[in-house]
PDB file of C-alpha atoms in Angstrom:
ATOM      1  CA  MET A  13       0.673  16.314   0.567  1.00 40.00           C
ATOM      2  CA  THR A  14      -2.591  16.428   0.618  1.00 41.00           C
ATOM      3  CA  GLN A  15      -3.635  13.824  -2.598  1.00 50.00           C
ATOM      4  CA  ASN A  16      -6.876  11.890  -3.908  1.00 53.00           C
ATOM      5  CA  HIS A  17      -9.487  13.971  -1.903  1.00 55.00           C
ATOM      6  CA  HIS A  18     -12.611  15.917  -3.119  1.00 58.00           C
ATOM      7  CA  SER A  19     -12.753  19.132  -1.047  1.00 63.00           C
ATOM      8  CA  ALA A  20     -16.772  20.319  -0.593  1.00 65.00           C
ATOM      9  CA  GLY A  21     -18.128  22.426  -3.503  1.00 78.00           C
ATOM     10  CA  GLU A  22     -14.502  22.229  -5.216  1.00 86.00           C
ATOM     11  CA  SER A  23     -15.644  21.614  -8.870  1.00 92.00           C
ATOM     12  CA  ARG A  24     -14.060  19.262 -11.374  1.00 95.00           C
ATOM     13  CA  LEU A  25     -11.646  21.631 -12.866  1.00 94.00           C
ATOM     14  CA  GLU A  26     -10.866  23.221  -9.960  1.00 94.00           C
ATOM     15  CA  ARG A  27      -9.884  19.737  -8.640  1.00 95.00           C
ATOM     16  CA  GLY A  28      -8.154  19.062 -11.754  1.00 94.00           C
ATOM     17  CA  ARG A  29      -5.982  22.274 -11.353  1.00 93.00           C
ATOM     18  CA  ARG A  30      -4.924  21.698  -8.080  1.00 93.00           C
ATOM     19  CA  ALA A  31      -4.087  18.080  -8.563  1.00 93.00           C
ATOM     20  CA  LEU A  32      -2.248  18.847 -11.866  1.00 92.00           C
ATOM     21  CA  ALA A  33      -0.132  21.305 -10.023  1.00 91.00           C
ATOM     22  CA  GLU A  34       0.525  19.198  -6.987  1.00 90.00           C
ATOM     23  CA  ILE A  35       1.556  16.217  -9.223  1.00 91.00           C
ATOM     24  CA  ASP A  36       3.255  17.708 -12.582  1.00 87.00           C
ATOM     25  CA  GLY A  37       4.075  21.338 -11.420  1.00 84.00           C
ATOM     26  CA  GLU A  38       5.457  23.624 -14.229  1.00 83.00           C
ATOM     27  CA  GLY A  39       5.360  20.795 -16.840  1.00 81.00           C
ATOM     28  CA  GLY A  40       1.760  19.891 -16.707  1.00 83.00           C
ATOM     29  CA  GLU A  41       0.947  23.741 -16.542  1.00 86.00           C
ATOM     30  CA  LYS A  42       2.839  23.890 -19.571  1.00 88.00           C
ATOM     31  CA  VAL A  43       0.894  21.597 -21.819  1.00 88.00           C
ATOM     32  CA  VAL A  44      -1.877  23.407 -20.413  1.00 89.00           C
ATOM     33  CA  ALA A  45      -0.890  26.660 -21.571  1.00 91.00           C
ATOM     34  CA  ALA A  46       0.592  24.860 -25.140  1.00 93.00           C
ATOM     35  CA  LEU A  47      -3.236  23.847 -25.817  1.00 93.00           C
ATOM     36  CA  ALA A  48      -4.791  27.227 -25.281  1.00 88.00           C
ATOM     37  CA  ASP A  49      -4.317  28.561 -28.876  1.00 92.00           C
ATOM     38  CA  ILE A  50      -5.408  25.464 -30.545  1.00 95.00           C
ATOM     39  CA  ALA A  51      -7.765  23.280 -28.252  1.00 95.00           C
ATOM     40  CA  PRO A  52      -8.804  25.091 -25.354  1.00 93.00           C
ATOM     41  CA  ASP A  53     -11.513  22.995 -24.715  1.00 95.00           C
ATOM     42  CA  PHE A  54      -8.989  20.080 -24.671  1.00 95.00           C
ATOM     43  CA  ALA A  55      -7.132  21.608 -21.601  1.00 93.00           C
ATOM     44  CA  ILE A  56     -10.404  21.794 -19.628  1.00 94.00           C
ATOM     45  CA  TYR A  57     -10.966  18.292 -20.518  1.00 95.00           C
ATOM     46  CA  LEU A  58      -7.319  17.204 -19.405  1.00 93.00           C
ATOM     47  CA  LEU A  59      -7.529  19.107 -16.027  1.00 94.00           C
ATOM     48  CA  GLU A  60     -11.434  17.542 -14.931  1.00 96.00           C
ATOM     49  CA  PHE A  61     -11.087  14.046 -16.611  1.00 96.00           C
ATOM     50  CA  PRO A  62      -7.698  12.406 -15.768  1.00 94.00           C
ATOM     51  CA  PHE A  63      -6.520  14.962 -12.873  1.00 94.00           C
ATOM     52  CA  GLY A  64      -9.996  16.043 -11.552  1.00 95.00           C
ATOM     53  CA  ASP A  65     -11.560  12.753 -11.462  1.00 95.00           C
ATOM     54  CA  ILE A  66      -9.050  10.020 -11.591  1.00 95.00           C
ATOM     55  CA  TYR A  67      -5.730  11.514 -10.179  1.00 93.00           C
ATOM     56  CA  SER A  68      -8.353  12.542  -7.512  1.00 92.00           C
ATOM     57  CA  ARG A  69      -9.613   9.202  -6.503  1.00 93.00           C
ATOM     58  CA  PRO A  70      -8.946   7.309  -3.377  1.00 93.00           C
ATOM     59  CA  GLY A  71      -7.300   3.687  -3.689  1.00 94.00           C
ATOM     60  CA  LEU A  72      -3.974   4.650  -4.826  1.00 96.00           C
ATOM     61  CA  ASP A  73      -1.606   7.438  -3.698  1.00 96.00           C
ATOM     62  CA  LEU A  74       0.048   9.605  -6.224  1.00 95.00           C
ATOM     63  CA  ARG A  75       3.415   7.618  -5.907  1.00 97.00           C
ATOM     64  CA  ALA A  76       1.387   4.557  -6.633  1.00 97.00           C
ATOM     65  CA  ARG A  77      -0.233   6.493  -9.830  1.00 97.00           C
ATOM     66  CA  GLU A  78       2.966   7.793 -11.160  1.00 97.00           C
ATOM     67  CA  ILE A  79       4.499   4.098 -10.904  1.00 98.00           C
ATOM     68  CA  ALA A  80       1.606   3.050 -13.294  1.00 98.00           C
ATOM     69  CA  THR A  81       1.683   5.875 -15.074  1.00 97.00           C
ATOM     70  CA  ILE A  82       5.206   6.211 -15.990  1.00 98.00           C
ATOM     71  CA  ALA A  83       4.890   2.217 -16.825  1.00 98.00           C
ATOM     72  CA  ALA A  84       2.008   2.639 -19.333  1.00 98.00           C
ATOM     73  CA  LEU A  85       3.595   5.329 -21.198  1.00 98.00           C
ATOM     74  CA  THR A  86       7.084   3.576 -21.853  1.00 98.00           C
ATOM     75  CA  ALA A  87       5.237   0.705 -22.675  1.00 98.00           C
ATOM     76  CA  MET A  88       3.231   2.622 -25.217  1.00 97.00           C
ATOM     77  CA  GLY A  89       6.608   3.706 -26.669  1.00 94.00           C
ATOM     78  CA  ASN A  90       5.050   6.318 -28.576  1.00 94.00           C
ATOM     79  CA  ALA A  91       4.385   9.307 -25.898  1.00 95.00           C
ATOM     80  CA  ALA A  92       8.505  10.276 -25.268  1.00 96.00           C
ATOM     81  CA  PRO A  93       7.084  14.380 -24.376  1.00 94.00           C
ATOM     82  CA  GLN A  94       4.361  13.078 -21.857  1.00 94.00           C
ATOM     83  CA  LEU A  95       6.558  10.207 -20.541  1.00 97.00           C
ATOM     84  CA  LYS A  96       9.431  13.008 -19.526  1.00 96.00           C
ATOM     85  CA  VAL A  97       6.355  14.945 -18.189  1.00 93.00           C
ATOM     86  CA  HIS A  98       5.454  11.990 -15.966  1.00 95.00           C
ATOM     87  CA  ILE A  99       9.037  11.015 -15.248  1.00 97.00           C
ATOM     88  CA  GLN A 100       9.130  14.791 -13.430  1.00 95.00           C
ATOM     89  CA  ALA A 101       5.992  14.131 -12.024  1.00 95.00           C
ATOM     90  CA  GLY A 102       7.102  11.072 -10.226  1.00 97.00           C
ATOM     91  CA  LEU A 103      10.231  12.503  -8.726  1.00 96.00           C
ATOM     92  CA  ASN A 104       7.881  15.510  -7.680  1.00 94.00           C
ATOM     93  CA  VAL A 105       5.808  12.683  -5.697  1.00 95.00           C
ATOM     94  CA  GLY A 106       8.568  11.139  -3.990  1.00 96.00           C
ATOM     95  CA  LEU A 107       9.814   8.630  -6.610  1.00 98.00           C
ATOM     96  CA  SER A 108      14.126   8.267  -6.850  1.00 98.00           C
ATOM     97  CA  ARG A 109      15.819   8.209  -9.834  1.00 98.00           C
ATOM     98  CA  ASP A 110      16.444   4.672  -9.182  1.00 98.00           C
ATOM     99  CA  GLU A 111      13.215   3.587  -8.777  1.00 98.00           C
ATOM    100  CA  ILE A 112      11.857   5.108 -12.034  1.00 98.00           C
ATOM    101  CA  VAL A 113      15.067   3.297 -14.144  1.00 98.00           C
ATOM    102  CA  GLU A 114      14.044  -0.089 -12.435  1.00 98.00           C
ATOM    103  CA  ILE A 115      10.158   0.863 -13.657  1.00 98.00           C
ATOM    104  CA  VAL A 116      11.272   1.727 -17.146  1.00 98.00           C
ATOM    105  CA  MET A 117      13.685  -1.375 -17.385  1.00 98.00           C
ATOM    106  CA  GLN A 118      10.987  -3.772 -15.954  1.00 98.00           C
ATOM    107  CA  MET A 119       8.799  -2.663 -19.110  1.00 98.00           C
ATOM    108  CA  ALA A 120      11.571  -4.530 -21.489  1.00 98.00           C
ATOM    109  CA  VAL A 121       9.731  -7.918 -20.217  1.00 98.00           C
ATOM    110  CA  TYR A 122       6.613  -6.399 -21.560  1.00 96.00           C
ATOM    111  CA  ALA A 123       7.037  -3.759 -24.396  1.00 97.00           C
ATOM    112  CA  GLY A 124      10.109  -4.821 -25.535  1.00 97.00           C
ATOM    113  CA  PHE A 125      13.774  -3.354 -25.772  1.00 97.00           C
ATOM    114  CA  PRO A 126      13.161  -0.212 -28.039  1.00 97.00           C
ATOM    115  CA  ALA A 127      10.120   0.944 -25.479  1.00 97.00           C
ATOM    116  CA  ALA A 128      12.542   0.236 -22.776  1.00 98.00           C
ATOM    117  CA  LEU A 129      15.535   2.247 -24.440  1.00 97.00           C
ATOM    118  CA  ASN A 130      13.460   5.110 -25.480  1.00 97.00           C
ATOM    119  CA  GLY A 131      12.345   5.389 -21.922  1.00 98.00           C
ATOM    120  CA  LEU A 132      15.520   5.258 -20.091  1.00 98.00           C
ATOM    121  CA  PHE A 133      16.635   8.013 -22.610  1.00 98.00           C
ATOM    122  CA  ALA A 134      13.669  10.017 -21.624  1.00 98.00           C
ATOM    123  CA  ALA A 135      14.662   9.581 -17.839  1.00 98.00           C
ATOM    124  CA  LYS A 136      17.984  10.680 -18.684  1.00 98.00           C
ATOM    125  CA  GLU A 137      16.942  13.634 -20.411  1.00 97.00           C
ATOM    126  CA  VAL A 138      14.670  14.668 -17.763  1.00 97.00           C
ATOM    127  CA  PHE A 139      17.459  13.785 -14.803  1.00 97.00           C
ATOM    128  CA  ALA A 140      20.168  15.672 -16.750  1.00 96.00           C
ATOM    129  CA  ALA A 141      17.626  18.745 -16.973  1.00 93.00           C
ATOM    130  CA  GLN A 142      16.795  18.692 -13.141  1.00 86.00           C
ATOM    131  CA  HIS A 143      20.210  18.664 -11.854  1.00 73.00           C
ATOM    132  CA  PRO A 144      23.700  17.086 -12.768  1.00 61.00           C
ATOM    133  CA  ARG A 145      23.926  13.603 -11.478  1.00 54.00           C
ATOM    134  CA  GLU A 146      24.395  12.844  -8.262  1.00 52.00           C
ATOM    135  CA  GLU A 147      26.795  10.484  -6.850  1.00 45.00           C
ATOM    136  CA  GLY A 148      25.090   6.903  -6.303  1.00 48.00           C
ATOM    137  CA  GLN A 149      22.200   7.760  -8.529  1.00 50.00           C
ATOM    138  CA  ALA A 150      21.433   6.186 -11.832  1.00 51.00           C
ATOM    139  CA  ALA A 151      21.384   8.299 -14.861  1.00 46.00           C
TER     140      ALA A 151
END
């Protein structure tokens, strides 16, 4: 997986589109498409800043960035749609179901049980939609 680099001559928007496709796949593309009729400029900002600038920086690989993002969205407790997109992104960049469950459970210490419970239920939905539970994997 090519990650965290800037190609010569690549614009922030192009870099953001590439990063979004690599990290979030279809889920991210749906978010951008959903913004088209209400705030197309915001869709561009979403591509340029978080994905074109931040996710594309050196220093952390995409796996580490998704660990941080899943933890933060879980701790917020009010971002279930975004959390689901990033749980899927975590799977896309190599996190296991068990690792995602552990990340979310860790947030009970810092954000409380309600936030962790909501995060676990979000993970359960993503895992169920992906494919049926496999033996030995967390739900």
